[in-house]
Coordinates of C-alpha atoms in Angstrom, one line a residue:
M1 CA 8.7 9.0 -1.2
A2 CA 4.9 8.8 -0.7
Q3 CA 4.4 7.0 -4.0
A4 CA 6.9 4.3 -2.9
T5 CA 5.0 3.9 0.5
N6 CA 1.8 3.5 -1.3
G7 CA 3.1 1.0 -3.5
K8 CA 4.0 -1.2 -0.6
M9 CA 0.5 -1.1 1.1
N10 CA -2.6 -3.0 0.5
K11 CA -6.1 -1.9 0.3
L12 CA -8.5 -3.1 3.0
L13 CA -10.8 -4.9 0.7
N14 CA -7.8 -6.6 -1.2
T15 CA -6.5 -8.0 2.0
P16 CA -9.4 -10.4 2.8
L17 CA -9.7 -11.1 -0.9
K18 CA -6.2 -12.5 -0.9
V19 CA -6.9 -14.6 2.1
F20 CA -10.1 -15.9 0.8
T21 CA -8.3 -16.8 -2.6
L22 CA -5.5 -18.7 -0.7
Y23 CA -8.1 -20.5 1.5
A24 CA -10.1 -21.6 -1.6
L25 CA -6.9 -22.6 -3.4
V26 CA -5.9 -24.9 -0.3
V27 CA -9.4 -26.3 0.1
L28 CA -9.7 -27.1 -3.7
A29 CA -6.2 -28.6 -3.8
G30 CA -7.1 -30.7 -0.8
S31 CA -10.3 -31.7 -2.5
I32 CA -8.4 -33.4 -5.4
P33 CA -7.2 -36.5 -3.5
A34 CA -10.5 -36.6 -1.6
Y35 CA -12.5 -36.7 -4.9
Y36 CA -10.2 -39.3 -6.2
Y37 CA -10.5 -41.4 -3.2
I38 CA -14.4 -41.2 -3.2
V39 CA -14.7 -41.8 -6.9
N40 CA -12.3 -44.5 -6.8
R41 CA -14.1 -46.3 -4.0
I42 CA -17.5 -46.0 -5.9
W43 CA -15.9 -47.3 -9.1
L44 CA -14.4 -50.3 -7.6
S45 CA -17.6 -50.9 -5.8
E46 CA -19.6 -50.9 -9.1
I47 CA -16.9 -53.1 -10.7
D48 CA -17.1 -55.6 -7.9
L49 CA -20.8 -55.8 -8.3
H50 CA -20.4 -56.3 -12.1
N51 CA -17.9 -59.0 -11.6
K52 CA -20.3 -60.8 -9.2
F53 CA -23.1 -60.4 -11.9
V54 CA -20.7 -61.9 -14.4
K55 CA -20.1 -65.0 -12.2
R56 CA -23.8 -65.5 -11.6
K57 CA -24.6 -65.3 -15.2
I58 CA -21.7 -67.7 -16.2
E59 CA -22.8 -70.2 -13.6
K60 CA -26.6 -70.0 -14.5
E61 CA -25.9 -70.2 -18.3
L62 CA -23.6 -73.1 -18.1
N63 CA -25.8 -75.1 -15.6
T64 CA -28.8 -74.4 -17.8
I65 CA -27.3 -75.8 -21.0
A66 CA -27.0 -79.6 -20.7
I67 CA -23.6 -80.3 -22.5
N68 CA -21.1 -83.0 -21.8
D69 CA -17.6 -82.4 -20.3
T70 CA -15.7 -82.5 -23.6
I71 CA -18.0 -79.9 -25.2
L72 CA -17.9 -77.8 -22.0
A73 CA -14.0 -77.8 -21.9
Q74 CA -14.0 -76.7 -25.6
N75 CA -16.4 -73.8 -24.9
I76 CA -14.3 -72.7 -21.9
R77 CA -11.2 -72.5 -24.0
L78 CA -13.0 -70.6 -26.8
W79 CA -14.6 -68.3 -24.2
S80 CA -11.2 -67.7 -22.5
H81 CA -9.8 -66.8 -25.9
I82 CA -12.4 -64.4 -26.7
E83 CA -12.8 -63.0 -23.2
P84 CA -9.2 -62.9 -21.8
G85 CA -10.5 -61.1 -18.7
I86 CA -12.5 -64.3 -17.7
N87 CA -10.7 -67.5 -16.9
L88 CA -12.4 -70.7 -15.9
Q89 CA -10.3 -73.8 -14.6
P90 CA -11.4 -77.0 -13.2
V91 CA -10.1 -77.6 -9.6
A92 CA -10.4 -80.1 -6.9
E93 CA -13.0 -79.4 -4.2
S94 CA -10.3 -79.6 -1.6
T95 CA -8.7 -76.4 -3.0
R96 CA -11.8 -74.3 -2.8
K97 CA -11.5 -71.0 -1.0
N98 CA -13.6 -68.0 -0.1
D99 CA -14.3 -65.5 -2.7
S100 CA -11.7 -62.6 -2.8
R101 CA -11.2 -59.2 -4.6
Y102 CA -7.9 -58.0 -5.8
T103 CA -6.3 -55.3 -8.0
V104 CA -3.6 -56.1 -10.5
M105 CA -1.5 -54.0 -12.9
K106 CA -0.9 -55.6 -16.3
S107 CA -0.8 -54.8 -19.9
T108 CA -3.4 -55.6 -22.5
V109 CA -3.4 -56.8 -26.1
L110 CA -4.2 -53.4 -27.4
H111 CA -1.8 -51.7 -25.1
S112 CA 1.2 -54.0 -24.7
K113 CA 3.7 -51.3 -23.5
R114 CA 1.4 -49.6 -21.0
L115 CA 0.2 -51.1 -17.8
N116 CA -3.5 -50.7 -16.8
R117 CA -5.3 -51.3 -13.6
F118 CA -7.7 -54.3 -13.3
R119 CA -10.1 -55.2 -10.6
G120 CA -10.4 -58.9 -10.2
L121 CA -12.8 -61.3 -8.5
S122 CA -11.6 -64.8 -7.5
S123 CA -14.4 -67.2 -7.0
Y124 CA -15.5 -70.9 -7.1
L125 CA -18.5 -72.4 -8.8
T126 CA -20.0 -75.9 -9.6
I127 CA -20.9 -76.8 -13.3
N128 CA -22.3 -80.3 -13.9
G129 CA -21.5 -81.2 -10.3
K130 CA -17.7 -80.2 -10.8
W131 CA -15.9 -77.4 -9.1
Y132 CA -14.3 -74.6 -11.2
H133 CA -12.0 -71.7 -10.3
L134 CA -13.3 -68.5 -11.9
T135 CA -11.3 -65.2 -12.3
V136 CA -13.0 -62.2 -13.6
E137 CA -10.8 -59.1 -14.3
T138 CA -12.4 -55.7 -15.4
N139 CA -10.3 -53.0 -16.6
V140 CA -10.3 -49.9 -14.5
E141 CA -9.7 -46.3 -15.9
E142 CA -6.0 -45.2 -15.5
T143 CA -5.2 -43.5 -12.2
D144 CA -3.4 -40.8 -13.8
E145 CA -6.3 -39.9 -16.1
V146 CA -8.8 -39.9 -13.3
I147 CA -6.5 -37.4 -11.3
S148 CA -5.8 -35.2 -14.1
N149 CA -9.5 -34.9 -15.2
I150 CA -10.4 -34.1 -11.5
A151 CA -7.6 -31.6 -11.2
F152 CA -8.7 -30.0 -14.5
V153 CA -12.3 -29.6 -13.2
T154 CA -11.0 -28.3 -9.8
I155 CA -8.8 -25.7 -11.4
G156 CA -11.8 -24.6 -13.5
F157 CA -13.9 -24.2 -10.4
F158 CA -11.0 -22.2 -8.8
I159 CA -10.8 -19.8 -11.6
L160 CA -14.5 -19.3 -11.4
L161 CA -14.2 -18.6 -7.6
V162 CA -11.4 -16.2 -8.1
I163 CA -13.3 -14.3 -11.0
G164 CA -16.4 -14.2 -8.6
F165 CA -14.4 -13.0 -5.6
I166 CA -13.0 -10.2 -7.7
G167 CA -16.3 -9.2 -9.2
L168 CA -18.0 -9.2 -5.7
N169 CA -15.0 -7.4 -4.2
Q170 CA -15.4 -4.6 -6.8
R171 CA -19.2 -4.3 -6.3
I172 CA -18.7 -4.2 -2.5
S173 CA -16.0 -1.5 -2.9
A174 CA -18.3 0.5 -5.3
K175 CA -21.4 0.5 -3.1
L176 CA -21.0 -0.6 0.5
W177 CA -17.6 1.3 1.0
Q178 CA -18.6 4.4 -0.9
P179 CA -19.5 6.4 2.3
F180 CA -16.0 5.5 3.6
Y181 CA -14.2 6.8 0.5
N182 CA -16.3 10.0 0.4
T183 CA -15.1 10.6 4.1
L184 CA -11.6 9.7 3.1
N185 CA -11.5 12.2 0.2
Q186 CA -12.8 15.0 2.5
I187 CA -10.1 14.2 5.1
K188 CA -7.4 14.3 2.4
T189 CA -8.4 17.9 1.3
F190 CA -9.1 19.1 4.8
D191 CA -7.1 22.2 5.9
L192 CA -7.0 23.2 9.5
S193 CA -6.4 26.9 8.7
S194 CA -9.1 26.9 6.1
R195 CA -12.4 28.5 7.2
V196 CA -14.5 26.3 4.8
P197 CA -16.6 24.0 7.0
I198 CA -16.4 20.2 6.4
A199 CA -19.6 18.2 6.3
F200 CA -19.7 14.4 6.0
E201 CA -22.4 12.6 4.0
K202 CA -25.0 10.7 5.9
T203 CA -25.1 7.0 5.7
N204 CA -27.1 4.2 6.8
I205 CA -24.2 2.1 7.9
V206 CA -23.6 2.3 11.5
E207 CA -19.9 1.9 11.6
F208 CA -19.5 4.6 8.9
E209 CA -21.9 6.9 10.8
E210 CA -20.0 6.6 14.0
L211 CA -16.7 7.2 12.2
N212 CA -18.0 10.4 10.7
N213 CA -19.4 11.7 14.0
S214 CA -16.2 11.1 15.7
L215 CA -14.2 12.9 13.0
Q216 CA -16.5 15.6 13.1
K217 CA -16.1 16.2 16.8
L218 CA -12.3 15.9 16.5
I219 CA -12.1 18.4 13.6
D220 CA -14.3 20.8 15.4
K221 CA -12.2 20.8 18.7
N222 CA -8.8 20.9 16.7
R223 CA -10.4 24.0 14.8
A224 CA -11.5 25.7 18.1
T225 CA -8.1 25.0 19.6
Y226 CA -6.2 26.3 16.6
Q227 CA -8.3 29.4 16.3
E228 CA -7.7 30.2 20.0
Q229 CA -4.0 29.7 19.7
K230 CA -3.9 31.9 16.5
E231 CA -6.0 34.7 18.0
F232 CA -3.7 34.6 21.2
T233 CA -0.5 34.8 19.1
E234 CA -2.0 37.7 17.1
N235 CA -3.4 39.6 20.1
A236 CA -0.3 39.1 22.2
S237 CA 2.1 40.3 19.4
H238 CA -0.1 43.2 18.7
E239 CA -0.4 44.3 22.4
L240 CA 3.3 44.0 22.8
Q241 CA 4.2 46.6 20.1
T242 CA 3.4 49.5 22.3
P243 CA 5.3 48.6 25.3
L244 CA 8.2 47.4 23.1
A245 CA 8.3 50.8 21.4
I246 CA 8.2 52.7 24.9
I247 CA 11.1 50.6 26.2
Q248 CA 13.0 51.3 23.0
S249 CA 12.6 54.9 23.3
K250 CA 13.6 54.8 27.0
L251 CA 16.8 52.9 26.2
D252 CA 17.6 55.3 23.4
L253 CA 17.3 58.2 25.9
L254 CA 19.5 56.5 28.5
L255 CA 22.2 56.0 25.8
Q256 CA 22.2 59.7 25.2
S257 CA 22.9 60.5 28.8
K258 CA 26.4 61.8 29.4
S259 CA 26.7 60.7 32.9
L260 CA 26.5 56.9 31.9
T261 CA 29.7 54.9 32.7
A262 CA 31.2 52.5 30.3
N263 CA 29.8 49.6 32.2
E264 CA 26.3 51.1 32.2
S265 CA 26.5 51.7 28.5
E266 CA 27.4 47.9 27.9
I267 CA 24.5 46.9 29.9
I268 CA 22.0 49.3 28.1
E269 CA 23.5 48.0 24.8
A270 CA 23.0 44.4 25.6
A271 CA 19.4 45.2 26.7
H272 CA 19.0 47.2 23.5
K273 CA 19.9 44.2 21.3
A274 CA 17.8 41.8 23.3
L275 CA 14.8 44.2 22.9
A276 CA 15.6 44.3 19.0
R277 CA 15.3 40.6 18.8
T278 CA 12.2 40.6 20.6
S279 CA 10.8 43.2 18.4
R280 CA 11.7 41.2 15.3
I281 CA 10.1 38.0 16.8
N282 CA 6.9 40.1 17.5
K283 CA 6.8 41.3 14.0
N284 CA 7.5 37.9 12.6
L285 CA 4.7 36.5 14.7
L286 CA 2.3 39.1 13.4
L287 CA 3.4 38.2 9.8
L288 CA 2.8 34.6 10.5
S289 CA -0.7 35.3 11.9
K290 CA -1.6 37.5 8.8
I291 CA -0.4 34.7 6.4
E292 CA -2.5 32.0 8.2
N293 CA -5.3 34.4 8.3
Q294 CA -5.0 34.9 4.5
Q295 CA -4.7 38.6 4.8
F296 CA -2.4 38.9 1.8
V297 CA -4.9 38.3 -0.7
D298 CA -3.9 40.9 -3.4
T299 CA -2.2 39.2 -6.2
E300 CA -0.4 40.5 -9.4
M301 CA 1.5 39.3 -12.3
M302 CA 5.2 40.3 -11.5
N303 CA 8.7 39.8 -12.7
V304 CA 10.2 37.4 -9.9
S305 CA 13.5 37.4 -11.7
Q306 CA 13.9 41.1 -10.9
L307 CA 12.9 40.6 -7.2
V308 CA 15.7 38.0 -6.9
T309 CA 18.2 40.4 -8.5
D310 CA 17.1 43.3 -6.2
S311 CA 17.3 41.1 -3.1
L312 CA 20.9 39.9 -4.1
A313 CA 21.9 43.6 -4.5
F314 CA 20.5 44.5 -1.2
L315 CA 22.4 41.6 0.6
A316 CA 25.7 42.5 -1.3
E317 CA 26.8 44.8 1.5
H318 CA 26.4 42.2 4.3
S319 CA 28.0 39.5 2.3
E320 CA 31.1 41.8 1.4
T321 CA 31.8 42.6 5.1
R322 CA 32.5 38.8 5.6
N323 CA 34.1 38.1 2.2
I324 CA 31.2 35.9 1.2
V325 CA 31.1 35.2 -2.5
I326 CA 27.8 34.9 -4.2
E327 CA 27.6 32.8 -7.4
M328 CA 24.2 33.4 -9.0
R329 CA 22.3 32.1 -12.1
V330 CA 19.0 34.0 -12.5
E331 CA 16.8 33.2 -15.4
E332 CA 15.5 36.5 -16.8
Y333 CA 11.8 37.4 -17.2
V334 CA 10.2 34.8 -15.0
Y335 CA 6.8 36.0 -14.3
M336 CA 4.6 34.6 -11.6
E337 CA 1.2 35.6 -10.2
G338 CA 1.2 36.1 -6.4
N339 CA 1.5 38.6 -3.6
R340 CA 4.5 40.8 -3.9
I341 CA 5.1 41.2 -0.2
L342 CA 5.1 37.4 0.4
L343 CA 7.4 36.6 -2.5
E344 CA 9.8 39.3 -1.3
I345 CA 9.6 38.0 2.2
L346 CA 10.3 34.3 0.8
I347 CA 13.3 35.4 -1.2
N348 CA 14.9 37.7 1.5
N349 CA 14.5 35.1 4.1
L350 CA 16.2 32.4 2.1
L351 CA 19.0 34.7 1.2
M352 CA 19.4 36.3 4.7
N353 CA 19.5 32.8 6.1
A354 CA 22.3 31.8 3.8
V355 CA 24.3 35.0 4.7
R356 CA 23.6 34.8 8.4
H357 CA 24.6 31.0 8.8
N358 CA 27.5 31.2 6.5
K359 CA 31.2 31.4 7.5
D360 CA 33.7 34.0 6.8
N361 CA 35.2 33.8 3.3
G362 CA 32.2 31.4 2.4
L363 CA 30.3 30.8 -0.7
I364 CA 26.6 31.2 -1.7
R365 CA 25.1 29.8 -4.9
V366 CA 21.8 31.1 -6.0
D367 CA 19.8 29.3 -8.9
F368 CA 16.5 30.7 -9.9
S369 CA 14.4 29.5 -12.9
K370 CA 10.8 28.7 -13.8
Q371 CA 11.2 25.4 -12.0
G372 CA 12.3 26.8 -8.6
F373 CA 14.5 28.7 -6.3
I374 CA 17.7 27.1 -5.0
V375 CA 19.9 28.7 -2.4
A376 CA 23.1 26.8 -1.2
N377 CA 25.6 28.0 1.2
T378 CA 28.7 26.9 3.1
G379 CA 28.5 26.8 6.9
I380 CA 28.8 24.4 9.7
S381 CA 30.0 21.0 8.6
N382 CA 27.0 18.9 9.9
A383 CA 23.6 18.6 8.4
L384 CA 20.7 20.2 10.1
N385 CA 17.9 18.6 11.7
E386 CA 15.1 18.4 9.0
A387 CA 12.5 17.4 11.6
S388 CA 12.6 20.7 13.3
L389 CA 14.1 23.0 10.6
F390 CA 10.9 24.5 9.5
K391 CA 9.2 24.7 13.0
R392 CA 8.7 27.9 14.9
F393 CA 11.5 29.1 17.4
S394 CA 13.9 26.5 15.8
S395 CA 17.3 28.1 15.3
S396 CA 19.6 26.3 12.9
S397 CA 22.7 27.7 14.5
S398 CA 23.7 28.5 18.1
Q399 CA 26.6 30.8 16.8
T400 CA 24.2 33.2 14.9
P401 CA 20.8 32.9 16.6
G402 CA 17.9 34.6 14.9
S403 CA 14.3 34.8 15.8
G404 CA 13.7 31.2 14.7
L405 CA 10.8 32.2 12.6
G406 CA 12.4 33.0 9.2
L407 CA 12.2 29.4 7.8
A408 CA 8.7 28.9 9.4
I409 CA 7.5 31.9 7.5
V410 CA 9.2 30.4 4.2
K411 CA 7.3 27.2 4.9
Q412 CA 4.0 29.0 5.5
I413 CA 4.3 31.0 2.2
C414 CA 5.2 27.8 0.2
S415 CA 2.2 26.0 1.7
R416 CA -0.1 29.0 0.7
Y417 CA 0.9 28.7 -2.9
H418 CA 1.2 24.8 -2.9
W419 CA 4.9 24.9 -3.4
Q420 CA 7.5 22.3 -2.2
I421 CA 10.2 23.3 0.2
G422 CA 13.1 21.0 0.8
Y423 CA 16.6 20.8 2.5
S424 CA 19.6 18.7 1.6
F425 CA 23.3 18.7 2.8
D426 CA 26.1 17.6 0.2
N427 CA 29.7 18.4 -0.1
G428 CA 29.7 21.0 2.8
F429 CA 26.8 23.0 1.3
H430 CA 23.4 23.5 3.0
T431 CA 20.8 23.6 0.2
F432 CA 17.2 25.0 0.4
S433 CA 15.2 24.3 -2.6
T434 CA 11.8 25.7 -3.4
S435 CA 10.0 23.9 -6.4
F436 CA 7.2 25.9 -8.1

């Protein structure tokens, strides 16, 4: 589940990188028509200047050479044949107009099947005292070629920008954000119950230094509160042992009195049961405190398969009185290293939980192997609340209330050995699985 969640999340540095990349793409894509508009304007302006230069050259050259009208007409026809983009025709002075520029699409001799763009100049000039209409048309590069070239160059620059963004992002992540990742790694491995102090590395970045100082204060405060609560629980449980034992003995003496009435005996018996439950809670609280304080440090290599078999044999009497059938599959000779007391408590609590919260004529399935320990039992038809199932003083059934600490102890033992404990409900079976 954690892996799936992480797959949907983005790193902090990748978020602005995506935004910058998208922004660069939009800007560069928008620059293509802007580039084309600017280049086209410059291009047409240069061609207009070129056409004016051609006009002045024609007018100057033809007026400089002294030739008669017949030879001039022959030269104009020859020129129009050689230079189809230049056309010179005699006109009446009354038809003369102002110079104008225009753009036209037409085919050429070399490319008769494709239209090309031409920039033209329509002007009038005098040669030998007569008016002529001059049109000069210069071929302009095809629009699609211009746009494609500009787009190609823009895409190239965009690729360079993306490569640069990624490279800079990695360098920033490796250097600038290194103190943040160091802090994050220490937070991931932090254990509130551990006595190993945590110390954040010094950094010259103000924001990271403030973060480290705030985290250090928060951790110190939580550790102090946790230690106070743990000591209070341990001390209270320890101090309660003596008065509980005294009350227990006094109740036993009262029960032995011959002058008790039946009503008084029922009252004392109810008080005796409540006191027994209080005593169990007290012992379990002491056990939790010892586990959290890591007082069970002794470890040995043991046959856990035998521990499971012995626990099942011990619970056989409890299950037989309620006609509960136990189906077991225990892999033989599974050896593990750990504390024998803790492993026995883990096994017994899970099995006792399956018996206590089962129904008459119910069924228990036990599966033990190198991979884990699975206990499934019939019981109430509804799934239990997983959110509070492994919390202290959370009873899974109101019909068979216990101390509310059995599963909390199981959870604490699994955490100590870095095992996974889980719960599921399927086909009327409540299943607790421990993965080694």
